[in-house]
N, C-alpha and C. Protein backbone atom coordinates (compact mmCIF):
# COMPACT_ATOMS: atom_id res chain seq x y z
N GLN A 1 24.09 -34.32 -98.33
CA GLN A 1 24.67 -35.64 -98.43
C GLN A 1 26.12 -35.50 -98.89
N PRO A 2 27.02 -36.23 -98.23
CA PRO A 2 28.43 -36.15 -98.62
C PRO A 2 28.63 -36.54 -100.08
N GLN A 3 29.54 -35.84 -100.74
CA GLN A 3 29.87 -36.13 -102.13
C GLN A 3 30.94 -37.20 -102.24
N SER A 4 31.68 -37.44 -101.15
CA SER A 4 32.69 -38.49 -101.08
C SER A 4 32.91 -38.83 -99.62
N LYS A 5 33.71 -39.87 -99.36
CA LYS A 5 33.96 -40.25 -97.96
C LYS A 5 34.77 -39.19 -97.22
N ASP A 6 35.46 -38.32 -97.95
CA ASP A 6 36.24 -37.25 -97.34
C ASP A 6 35.47 -35.94 -97.20
N ASP A 7 34.24 -35.90 -97.67
CA ASP A 7 33.43 -34.68 -97.65
C ASP A 7 32.85 -34.49 -96.24
N THR A 8 33.34 -33.49 -95.54
CA THR A 8 32.88 -33.22 -94.17
C THR A 8 31.91 -32.05 -94.10
N VAL A 9 31.60 -31.45 -95.24
CA VAL A 9 30.73 -30.27 -95.25
C VAL A 9 29.35 -30.55 -94.64
N PRO A 10 28.64 -31.61 -95.06
CA PRO A 10 27.31 -31.83 -94.47
C PRO A 10 27.35 -32.01 -92.95
N SER A 11 28.30 -32.76 -92.44
CA SER A 11 28.35 -32.95 -90.99
C SER A 11 28.73 -31.66 -90.28
N ARG A 12 29.57 -30.84 -90.90
CA ARG A 12 29.95 -29.56 -90.29
C ARG A 12 28.76 -28.60 -90.27
N VAL A 13 28.00 -28.56 -91.34
CA VAL A 13 26.81 -27.71 -91.39
C VAL A 13 25.82 -28.13 -90.29
N LEU A 14 25.61 -29.44 -90.16
CA LEU A 14 24.70 -29.94 -89.13
C LEU A 14 25.22 -29.59 -87.74
N GLN A 15 26.52 -29.74 -87.51
CA GLN A 15 27.10 -29.41 -86.21
C GLN A 15 26.91 -27.93 -85.87
N ILE A 16 27.15 -27.06 -86.83
CA ILE A 16 26.97 -25.62 -86.61
C ILE A 16 25.50 -25.31 -86.31
N ALA A 17 24.59 -25.96 -87.04
CA ALA A 17 23.15 -25.74 -86.80
C ALA A 17 22.77 -26.16 -85.38
N ILE A 18 23.28 -27.29 -84.94
CA ILE A 18 22.98 -27.77 -83.58
C ILE A 18 23.54 -26.81 -82.54
N GLU A 19 24.78 -26.40 -82.72
CA GLU A 19 25.40 -25.47 -81.78
C GLU A 19 24.64 -24.15 -81.70
N THR A 20 24.24 -23.65 -82.86
CA THR A 20 23.50 -22.38 -82.89
C THR A 20 22.15 -22.52 -82.19
N MET A 21 21.46 -23.62 -82.43
CA MET A 21 20.17 -23.83 -81.78
C MET A 21 20.35 -23.94 -80.26
N LEU A 22 21.37 -24.65 -79.82
CA LEU A 22 21.62 -24.78 -78.38
C LEU A 22 21.95 -23.42 -77.76
N GLU A 23 22.74 -22.61 -78.46
CA GLU A 23 23.07 -21.27 -77.96
C GLU A 23 21.81 -20.43 -77.78
N GLU A 24 20.88 -20.57 -78.69
CA GLU A 24 19.63 -19.81 -78.64
C GLU A 24 18.69 -20.32 -77.56
N LEU A 25 18.58 -21.62 -77.41
CA LEU A 25 17.56 -22.20 -76.54
C LEU A 25 18.01 -22.48 -75.11
N THR A 26 19.28 -22.76 -74.88
CA THR A 26 19.75 -23.15 -73.55
C THR A 26 19.41 -22.12 -72.47
N PRO A 27 19.60 -20.83 -72.69
CA PRO A 27 19.28 -19.88 -71.62
C PRO A 27 17.77 -19.74 -71.35
N ASN A 28 16.95 -20.37 -72.16
CA ASN A 28 15.50 -20.19 -72.09
C ASN A 28 14.78 -21.55 -72.05
N LEU A 29 15.32 -22.48 -71.27
CA LEU A 29 14.76 -23.84 -71.25
C LEU A 29 13.29 -23.88 -70.84
N TRP A 30 12.87 -22.97 -69.99
CA TRP A 30 11.48 -22.97 -69.52
C TRP A 30 10.60 -22.06 -70.36
N GLU A 31 11.14 -21.56 -71.48
CA GLU A 31 10.41 -20.72 -72.43
C GLU A 31 9.75 -19.51 -71.75
N ASP A 32 10.54 -18.87 -70.88
CA ASP A 32 10.07 -17.64 -70.25
C ASP A 32 9.90 -16.53 -71.28
N CYS A 33 10.69 -16.61 -72.33
CA CYS A 33 10.60 -15.65 -73.43
C CYS A 33 10.29 -16.42 -74.71
N LEU A 34 9.27 -15.98 -75.42
CA LEU A 34 8.87 -16.66 -76.66
C LEU A 34 9.47 -16.01 -77.90
N ASP A 35 10.37 -15.05 -77.72
CA ASP A 35 11.08 -14.45 -78.85
C ASP A 35 12.29 -15.31 -79.15
N ARG A 36 12.12 -16.25 -80.09
CA ARG A 36 13.18 -17.21 -80.41
C ARG A 36 13.48 -17.15 -81.91
N LEU A 37 14.71 -16.79 -82.23
CA LEU A 37 15.11 -16.70 -83.64
C LEU A 37 15.06 -18.06 -84.32
N VAL A 38 15.24 -19.14 -83.55
CA VAL A 38 15.20 -20.48 -84.16
C VAL A 38 13.78 -20.87 -84.58
N ASP A 39 12.80 -20.03 -84.30
CA ASP A 39 11.44 -20.28 -84.78
C ASP A 39 11.24 -19.82 -86.22
N PHE A 40 12.31 -19.33 -86.86
CA PHE A 40 12.23 -18.94 -88.27
C PHE A 40 11.72 -20.14 -89.05
N GLY A 41 10.63 -19.94 -89.81
CA GLY A 41 10.01 -21.03 -90.55
C GLY A 41 8.84 -21.65 -89.83
N HIS A 42 8.62 -21.21 -88.59
CA HIS A 42 7.52 -21.76 -87.80
C HIS A 42 6.45 -20.72 -87.51
N GLY A 43 6.46 -19.61 -88.24
CA GLY A 43 5.42 -18.59 -88.06
C GLY A 43 4.05 -19.16 -88.37
N VAL A 44 3.92 -19.76 -89.53
CA VAL A 44 2.68 -20.45 -89.91
C VAL A 44 2.99 -21.84 -90.45
N GLY A 45 4.28 -22.22 -90.42
CA GLY A 45 4.71 -23.49 -90.99
C GLY A 45 4.03 -24.71 -90.40
N GLN A 46 3.85 -24.71 -89.07
CA GLN A 46 3.22 -25.88 -88.45
C GLN A 46 1.75 -26.01 -88.86
N CYS A 47 1.07 -24.91 -89.00
CA CYS A 47 -0.33 -24.96 -89.49
C CYS A 47 -0.35 -25.41 -90.96
N LEU A 48 0.62 -24.95 -91.73
CA LEU A 48 0.71 -25.34 -93.14
C LEU A 48 0.93 -26.85 -93.26
N GLU A 49 1.81 -27.37 -92.43
CA GLU A 49 2.07 -28.81 -92.43
C GLU A 49 0.80 -29.60 -92.11
N MET A 50 0.08 -29.19 -91.11
CA MET A 50 -1.13 -29.90 -90.69
C MET A 50 -2.24 -29.78 -91.74
N ASP A 51 -2.41 -28.60 -92.30
CA ASP A 51 -3.48 -28.40 -93.29
C ASP A 51 -3.22 -29.13 -94.61
N SER A 52 -1.95 -29.41 -94.89
CA SER A 52 -1.63 -30.11 -96.14
C SER A 52 -1.76 -31.63 -96.01
N LEU A 53 -1.87 -32.13 -94.78
CA LEU A 53 -1.97 -33.59 -94.59
C LEU A 53 -3.15 -34.17 -95.35
N GLY A 54 -2.92 -35.28 -96.01
CA GLY A 54 -3.98 -35.97 -96.73
C GLY A 54 -4.32 -35.38 -98.08
N THR A 55 -3.60 -34.32 -98.48
CA THR A 55 -3.84 -33.73 -99.80
C THR A 55 -2.81 -34.28 -100.78
N ASN A 56 -3.00 -33.98 -102.05
CA ASN A 56 -2.00 -34.42 -103.04
C ASN A 56 -0.77 -33.52 -103.03
N VAL A 57 -0.76 -32.51 -102.17
CA VAL A 57 0.41 -31.64 -102.00
C VAL A 57 0.83 -31.63 -100.52
N GLU A 58 0.78 -32.80 -99.91
CA GLU A 58 1.15 -32.96 -98.50
C GLU A 58 2.61 -32.58 -98.29
N LEU A 59 2.87 -31.94 -97.19
CA LEU A 59 4.21 -31.47 -96.87
C LEU A 59 4.81 -32.24 -95.71
N GLN A 60 6.08 -32.53 -95.81
CA GLN A 60 6.82 -32.99 -94.65
C GLN A 60 7.17 -31.76 -93.83
N HIS A 61 7.59 -31.97 -92.58
CA HIS A 61 7.86 -30.84 -91.69
C HIS A 61 8.84 -29.84 -92.29
N GLY A 62 9.97 -30.32 -92.79
CA GLY A 62 10.97 -29.42 -93.34
C GLY A 62 10.48 -28.66 -94.56
N GLU A 63 9.62 -29.28 -95.35
CA GLU A 63 9.05 -28.60 -96.52
C GLU A 63 8.11 -27.47 -96.10
N ALA A 64 7.33 -27.72 -95.05
CA ALA A 64 6.44 -26.67 -94.54
C ALA A 64 7.26 -25.51 -93.97
N VAL A 65 8.31 -25.84 -93.24
CA VAL A 65 9.20 -24.82 -92.67
C VAL A 65 9.84 -24.00 -93.80
N ALA A 66 10.30 -24.66 -94.85
CA ALA A 66 10.92 -23.96 -95.97
C ALA A 66 9.93 -23.03 -96.67
N SER A 67 8.70 -23.47 -96.83
CA SER A 67 7.68 -22.62 -97.46
C SER A 67 7.43 -21.39 -96.62
N ASP A 68 7.35 -21.57 -95.30
CA ASP A 68 7.19 -20.45 -94.37
C ASP A 68 8.41 -19.53 -94.45
N MET A 69 9.60 -20.12 -94.45
CA MET A 69 10.83 -19.32 -94.52
C MET A 69 10.86 -18.45 -95.76
N SER A 70 10.41 -18.99 -96.88
CA SER A 70 10.43 -18.20 -98.11
C SER A 70 9.47 -17.02 -98.02
N PHE A 71 8.27 -17.27 -97.48
CA PHE A 71 7.31 -16.19 -97.33
C PHE A 71 7.85 -15.12 -96.38
N MET A 72 8.40 -15.55 -95.24
CA MET A 72 8.90 -14.59 -94.25
C MET A 72 10.14 -13.85 -94.75
N THR A 73 10.93 -14.49 -95.61
CA THR A 73 12.07 -13.81 -96.23
C THR A 73 11.57 -12.67 -97.12
N VAL A 74 10.55 -12.94 -97.90
CA VAL A 74 9.98 -11.91 -98.77
C VAL A 74 9.33 -10.81 -97.90
N LEU A 75 8.70 -11.19 -96.79
CA LEU A 75 8.11 -10.20 -95.88
C LEU A 75 9.19 -9.24 -95.37
N SER A 76 10.32 -9.78 -94.94
CA SER A 76 11.39 -8.92 -94.44
C SER A 76 11.87 -7.97 -95.52
N ASN A 77 11.92 -8.45 -96.76
CA ASN A 77 12.29 -7.61 -97.89
C ASN A 77 11.26 -6.50 -98.11
N VAL A 78 9.99 -6.86 -98.05
CA VAL A 78 8.91 -5.87 -98.22
C VAL A 78 8.97 -4.82 -97.11
N LEU A 79 9.32 -5.24 -95.90
CA LEU A 79 9.42 -4.31 -94.77
C LEU A 79 10.65 -3.40 -94.87
N GLY A 80 11.55 -3.71 -95.80
CA GLY A 80 12.74 -2.89 -95.99
C GLY A 80 13.91 -3.30 -95.12
N HIS A 81 13.86 -4.49 -94.54
CA HIS A 81 14.93 -4.95 -93.64
C HIS A 81 15.86 -5.98 -94.28
N LEU A 82 15.58 -6.35 -95.53
CA LEU A 82 16.40 -7.34 -96.23
C LEU A 82 16.53 -6.90 -97.69
N SER A 83 17.74 -6.85 -98.18
CA SER A 83 17.97 -6.40 -99.56
C SER A 83 17.41 -7.41 -100.56
N ASP A 84 17.18 -6.95 -101.77
CA ASP A 84 16.73 -7.86 -102.83
C ASP A 84 17.75 -8.97 -103.06
N SER A 85 19.03 -8.64 -103.01
CA SER A 85 20.05 -9.67 -103.27
C SER A 85 20.08 -10.72 -102.16
N ASP A 86 19.94 -10.30 -100.89
CA ASP A 86 19.89 -11.28 -99.80
C ASP A 86 18.60 -12.10 -99.87
N ARG A 87 17.50 -11.46 -100.21
CA ARG A 87 16.23 -12.18 -100.40
C ARG A 87 16.39 -13.27 -101.46
N ASP A 88 16.93 -12.88 -102.60
CA ASP A 88 17.10 -13.83 -103.69
C ASP A 88 18.10 -14.92 -103.33
N ARG A 89 19.10 -14.59 -102.57
CA ARG A 89 20.09 -15.59 -102.14
C ARG A 89 19.44 -16.63 -101.22
N ILE A 90 18.63 -16.18 -100.26
CA ILE A 90 17.95 -17.11 -99.36
C ILE A 90 16.98 -18.00 -100.13
N LEU A 91 16.19 -17.40 -101.01
CA LEU A 91 15.26 -18.19 -101.82
C LEU A 91 16.01 -19.19 -102.70
N GLY A 92 17.13 -18.76 -103.24
CA GLY A 92 17.95 -19.65 -104.07
C GLY A 92 18.52 -20.81 -103.28
N ILE A 93 18.95 -20.56 -102.06
CA ILE A 93 19.48 -21.64 -101.21
C ILE A 93 18.40 -22.67 -100.94
N LEU A 94 17.20 -22.22 -100.59
CA LEU A 94 16.10 -23.15 -100.34
C LEU A 94 15.82 -23.97 -101.60
N HIS A 95 15.75 -23.30 -102.73
CA HIS A 95 15.46 -23.98 -103.99
C HIS A 95 16.56 -24.99 -104.34
N ASN A 96 17.82 -24.58 -104.19
CA ASN A 96 18.94 -25.46 -104.53
C ASN A 96 19.04 -26.65 -103.58
N CYS A 97 18.47 -26.54 -102.40
CA CYS A 97 18.43 -27.67 -101.46
C CYS A 97 17.26 -28.60 -101.76
N GLY A 98 16.48 -28.28 -102.80
CA GLY A 98 15.35 -29.13 -103.17
C GLY A 98 14.13 -28.91 -102.30
N LEU A 99 14.04 -27.74 -101.69
CA LEU A 99 12.91 -27.43 -100.81
C LEU A 99 11.93 -26.49 -101.50
N PRO A 100 10.65 -26.62 -101.20
CA PRO A 100 9.67 -25.72 -101.82
C PRO A 100 9.77 -24.31 -101.25
N THR A 101 9.54 -23.34 -102.11
CA THR A 101 9.49 -21.94 -101.69
C THR A 101 8.09 -21.37 -101.83
N TYR A 102 7.17 -22.20 -102.29
CA TYR A 102 5.77 -21.81 -102.47
C TYR A 102 4.93 -23.05 -102.22
N HIS A 103 3.74 -22.84 -101.67
CA HIS A 103 2.81 -23.96 -101.50
C HIS A 103 1.39 -23.45 -101.70
N PRO A 104 0.57 -24.18 -102.47
CA PRO A 104 -0.78 -23.70 -102.79
C PRO A 104 -1.72 -23.63 -101.58
N VAL A 105 -1.42 -24.32 -100.50
CA VAL A 105 -2.27 -24.23 -99.30
C VAL A 105 -2.06 -22.89 -98.59
N LEU A 106 -0.88 -22.28 -98.78
CA LEU A 106 -0.57 -21.02 -98.12
C LEU A 106 -1.23 -19.88 -98.91
N THR A 107 -2.52 -19.73 -98.68
CA THR A 107 -3.31 -18.68 -99.32
C THR A 107 -3.50 -17.52 -98.34
N ARG A 108 -4.07 -16.46 -98.81
CA ARG A 108 -4.35 -15.32 -97.93
C ARG A 108 -5.30 -15.73 -96.80
N ASP A 109 -6.36 -16.48 -97.13
CA ASP A 109 -7.31 -16.91 -96.09
C ASP A 109 -6.65 -17.84 -95.08
N PHE A 110 -5.86 -18.80 -95.58
CA PHE A 110 -5.13 -19.69 -94.68
C PHE A 110 -4.22 -18.87 -93.77
N PHE A 111 -3.47 -17.94 -94.37
CA PHE A 111 -2.50 -17.15 -93.62
C PHE A 111 -3.17 -16.36 -92.51
N LYS A 112 -4.33 -15.78 -92.80
CA LYS A 112 -5.04 -14.99 -91.79
C LYS A 112 -5.39 -15.84 -90.58
N VAL A 113 -5.92 -17.04 -90.82
CA VAL A 113 -6.28 -17.94 -89.72
C VAL A 113 -5.03 -18.42 -88.97
N ALA A 114 -4.00 -18.79 -89.72
CA ALA A 114 -2.76 -19.29 -89.10
C ALA A 114 -2.09 -18.19 -88.28
N MET A 115 -2.12 -16.95 -88.77
CA MET A 115 -1.51 -15.85 -88.02
C MET A 115 -2.32 -15.54 -86.75
N GLU A 116 -3.64 -15.64 -86.83
CA GLU A 116 -4.45 -15.48 -85.63
C GLU A 116 -4.08 -16.54 -84.59
N ASP A 117 -3.86 -17.77 -85.05
CA ASP A 117 -3.44 -18.86 -84.16
C ASP A 117 -2.07 -18.55 -83.55
N ARG A 118 -1.15 -18.06 -84.37
CA ARG A 118 0.18 -17.71 -83.87
C ARG A 118 0.10 -16.62 -82.82
N ILE A 119 -0.66 -15.58 -83.08
CA ILE A 119 -0.77 -14.46 -82.14
C ILE A 119 -1.36 -14.94 -80.81
N LYS A 120 -2.36 -15.80 -80.88
CA LYS A 120 -3.00 -16.33 -79.68
C LYS A 120 -2.03 -17.22 -78.88
N ASN A 121 -1.38 -18.16 -79.56
CA ASN A 121 -0.56 -19.15 -78.86
C ASN A 121 0.84 -18.66 -78.52
N SER A 122 1.32 -17.62 -79.20
CA SER A 122 2.65 -17.09 -78.92
C SER A 122 2.59 -15.75 -78.21
N LEU A 123 1.38 -15.33 -77.85
CA LEU A 123 1.17 -14.05 -77.16
C LEU A 123 1.71 -12.88 -77.98
N GLY A 124 1.43 -12.91 -79.27
CA GLY A 124 1.88 -11.87 -80.18
C GLY A 124 2.38 -12.48 -81.47
N MET A 125 2.69 -11.64 -82.44
CA MET A 125 3.20 -12.15 -83.72
C MET A 125 4.52 -12.89 -83.54
N ARG A 126 5.47 -12.23 -82.90
CA ARG A 126 6.78 -12.83 -82.63
C ARG A 126 7.37 -13.51 -83.86
N LEU A 127 7.48 -12.76 -84.94
CA LEU A 127 8.00 -13.31 -86.20
C LEU A 127 9.50 -13.08 -86.30
N PRO A 128 10.28 -14.16 -86.29
CA PRO A 128 11.72 -14.01 -86.52
C PRO A 128 11.96 -13.87 -88.03
N LEU A 129 12.54 -12.76 -88.42
CA LEU A 129 12.76 -12.48 -89.84
C LEU A 129 14.24 -12.20 -90.10
N PRO A 130 14.74 -12.66 -91.24
CA PRO A 130 16.13 -12.35 -91.58
C PRO A 130 16.27 -10.86 -91.90
N VAL A 131 17.36 -10.28 -91.43
CA VAL A 131 17.65 -8.88 -91.73
C VAL A 131 19.02 -8.75 -92.39
N GLY A 132 19.52 -9.84 -92.89
CA GLY A 132 20.81 -9.95 -93.56
C GLY A 132 21.20 -11.41 -93.54
N MET A 133 22.27 -11.75 -94.20
CA MET A 133 22.72 -13.13 -94.18
C MET A 133 23.29 -13.44 -92.80
N GLY A 134 22.71 -14.41 -92.13
CA GLY A 134 23.15 -14.80 -90.79
C GLY A 134 22.69 -13.87 -89.70
N LYS A 135 21.76 -12.98 -90.00
CA LYS A 135 21.26 -12.01 -89.01
C LYS A 135 19.73 -12.04 -89.03
N ALA A 136 19.14 -11.87 -87.85
CA ALA A 136 17.67 -11.86 -87.76
C ALA A 136 17.25 -11.04 -86.56
N ARG A 137 15.99 -10.68 -86.54
CA ARG A 137 15.40 -10.06 -85.36
C ARG A 137 13.90 -10.33 -85.35
N MET A 138 13.29 -10.05 -84.23
CA MET A 138 11.87 -10.33 -84.04
C MET A 138 11.03 -9.13 -84.48
N PHE A 139 9.87 -9.44 -85.07
CA PHE A 139 8.93 -8.42 -85.51
C PHE A 139 7.55 -8.74 -84.93
N ASN A 140 6.87 -7.72 -84.45
CA ASN A 140 5.56 -7.90 -83.82
C ASN A 140 4.48 -6.97 -84.36
N ASP A 141 4.81 -6.14 -85.32
CA ASP A 141 3.88 -5.09 -85.71
C ASP A 141 3.65 -5.02 -87.22
N VAL A 142 3.54 -6.17 -87.88
CA VAL A 142 3.33 -6.19 -89.32
C VAL A 142 1.85 -5.93 -89.61
N THR A 143 1.58 -5.07 -90.58
CA THR A 143 0.20 -4.70 -90.90
C THR A 143 -0.38 -5.62 -91.98
N ASP A 144 -1.71 -5.61 -92.08
CA ASP A 144 -2.38 -6.37 -93.13
C ASP A 144 -1.92 -5.93 -94.52
N GLU A 145 -1.68 -4.63 -94.69
CA GLU A 145 -1.22 -4.11 -95.97
C GLU A 145 0.17 -4.65 -96.32
N GLN A 146 1.03 -4.77 -95.32
CA GLN A 146 2.37 -5.31 -95.55
C GLN A 146 2.31 -6.80 -95.89
N PHE A 147 1.41 -7.54 -95.21
CA PHE A 147 1.23 -8.95 -95.55
C PHE A 147 0.70 -9.09 -96.98
N GLU A 148 -0.21 -8.24 -97.39
CA GLU A 148 -0.76 -8.31 -98.75
C GLU A 148 0.32 -8.01 -99.78
N ALA A 149 1.13 -6.99 -99.54
CA ALA A 149 2.23 -6.68 -100.46
C ALA A 149 3.20 -7.85 -100.55
N THR A 150 3.39 -8.53 -99.43
CA THR A 150 4.27 -9.71 -99.41
C THR A 150 3.69 -10.82 -100.26
N PHE A 151 2.38 -11.07 -100.13
CA PHE A 151 1.75 -12.11 -100.95
C PHE A 151 1.95 -11.86 -102.43
N VAL A 152 1.74 -10.64 -102.85
CA VAL A 152 1.88 -10.30 -104.27
C VAL A 152 3.30 -10.59 -104.75
N LEU A 153 4.29 -10.11 -104.01
CA LEU A 153 5.69 -10.30 -104.41
C LEU A 153 6.10 -11.77 -104.28
N TRP A 154 5.73 -12.44 -103.18
CA TRP A 154 6.08 -13.84 -102.95
C TRP A 154 5.55 -14.73 -104.07
N GLU A 155 4.29 -14.52 -104.45
CA GLU A 155 3.72 -15.32 -105.54
C GLU A 155 4.46 -15.06 -106.85
N SER A 156 4.80 -13.82 -107.13
CA SER A 156 5.49 -13.52 -108.39
C SER A 156 6.90 -14.10 -108.40
N LEU A 157 7.55 -14.17 -107.25
CA LEU A 157 8.90 -14.71 -107.18
C LEU A 157 8.95 -16.23 -107.11
N CYS A 158 7.97 -16.84 -106.45
CA CYS A 158 8.10 -18.25 -106.09
C CYS A 158 7.08 -19.21 -106.70
N LYS A 159 5.91 -18.74 -107.06
CA LYS A 159 4.83 -19.64 -107.47
C LYS A 159 5.21 -20.54 -108.64
N HIS A 160 5.90 -20.01 -109.62
CA HIS A 160 6.17 -20.77 -110.84
C HIS A 160 7.59 -21.34 -110.88
N SER A 161 8.36 -21.13 -109.82
CA SER A 161 9.73 -21.65 -109.82
C SER A 161 10.00 -22.57 -108.64
N THR A 162 8.98 -22.91 -107.87
CA THR A 162 9.19 -23.72 -106.68
C THR A 162 9.42 -25.19 -107.01
N VAL A 163 10.01 -25.89 -106.07
CA VAL A 163 10.17 -27.34 -106.17
C VAL A 163 8.80 -27.96 -105.91
N SER A 164 8.40 -28.91 -106.72
CA SER A 164 7.09 -29.55 -106.58
C SER A 164 7.10 -30.54 -105.42
N VAL A 165 6.03 -30.52 -104.63
CA VAL A 165 5.89 -31.48 -103.54
C VAL A 165 4.70 -32.40 -103.78
N ALA A 166 4.11 -32.34 -104.98
CA ALA A 166 2.96 -33.19 -105.27
C ALA A 166 3.37 -34.65 -105.13
N LYS A 167 2.53 -35.41 -104.45
CA LYS A 167 2.81 -36.83 -104.23
C LYS A 167 2.77 -37.57 -105.54
N SER A 168 3.73 -38.42 -105.73
CA SER A 168 3.64 -39.33 -106.86
C SER A 168 2.71 -40.46 -106.46
N LYS A 169 2.19 -41.15 -107.43
CA LYS A 169 1.27 -42.24 -107.14
C LYS A 169 1.95 -43.29 -106.26
N ALA A 170 3.21 -43.57 -106.52
CA ALA A 170 3.93 -44.59 -105.74
C ALA A 170 4.11 -44.13 -104.30
N ARG A 171 4.42 -42.85 -104.07
CA ARG A 171 4.61 -42.34 -102.72
C ARG A 171 3.30 -42.36 -101.95
N ALA A 172 2.20 -42.09 -102.64
CA ALA A 172 0.90 -42.02 -101.97
C ALA A 172 0.39 -43.39 -101.53
N GLU A 173 0.87 -44.44 -102.16
CA GLU A 173 0.35 -45.79 -101.85
C GLU A 173 1.10 -46.47 -100.77
């Protein structure tokens, strides 16, 4: 949100995001290739959004995407492709934007089912992961052991410092 009438930063950020998304998607309008970096946050985020509906911790789309982004950021760090400082910077940006970096619905059991759904519907894992600030690449060969190590670290980093998404009584009514 602009801080004053002369503040052009929010509109510039939005413009850059739109341009970047168009650059990524325009050559692939018919989705001949499902390796899309703009799917960052959508590895299990859409399943997370749907599974949280009707709960006292219901997520809006962007909140589900942010929760997925935080998990996948930690995964890239666990895989050795993202430094601790870049990991912490990404998590900090999400947190400072008022977005959740952890969600109680994103459990190991949930993740297993959601990842099976992703593999089936995307014809593979096809996980876009950050490998630096402003850099990403696709990953298709993450092991169960690597996912487990990610859960342990993600929970220790994010579980007790996340932005709360619990519905207030007024919002729920």
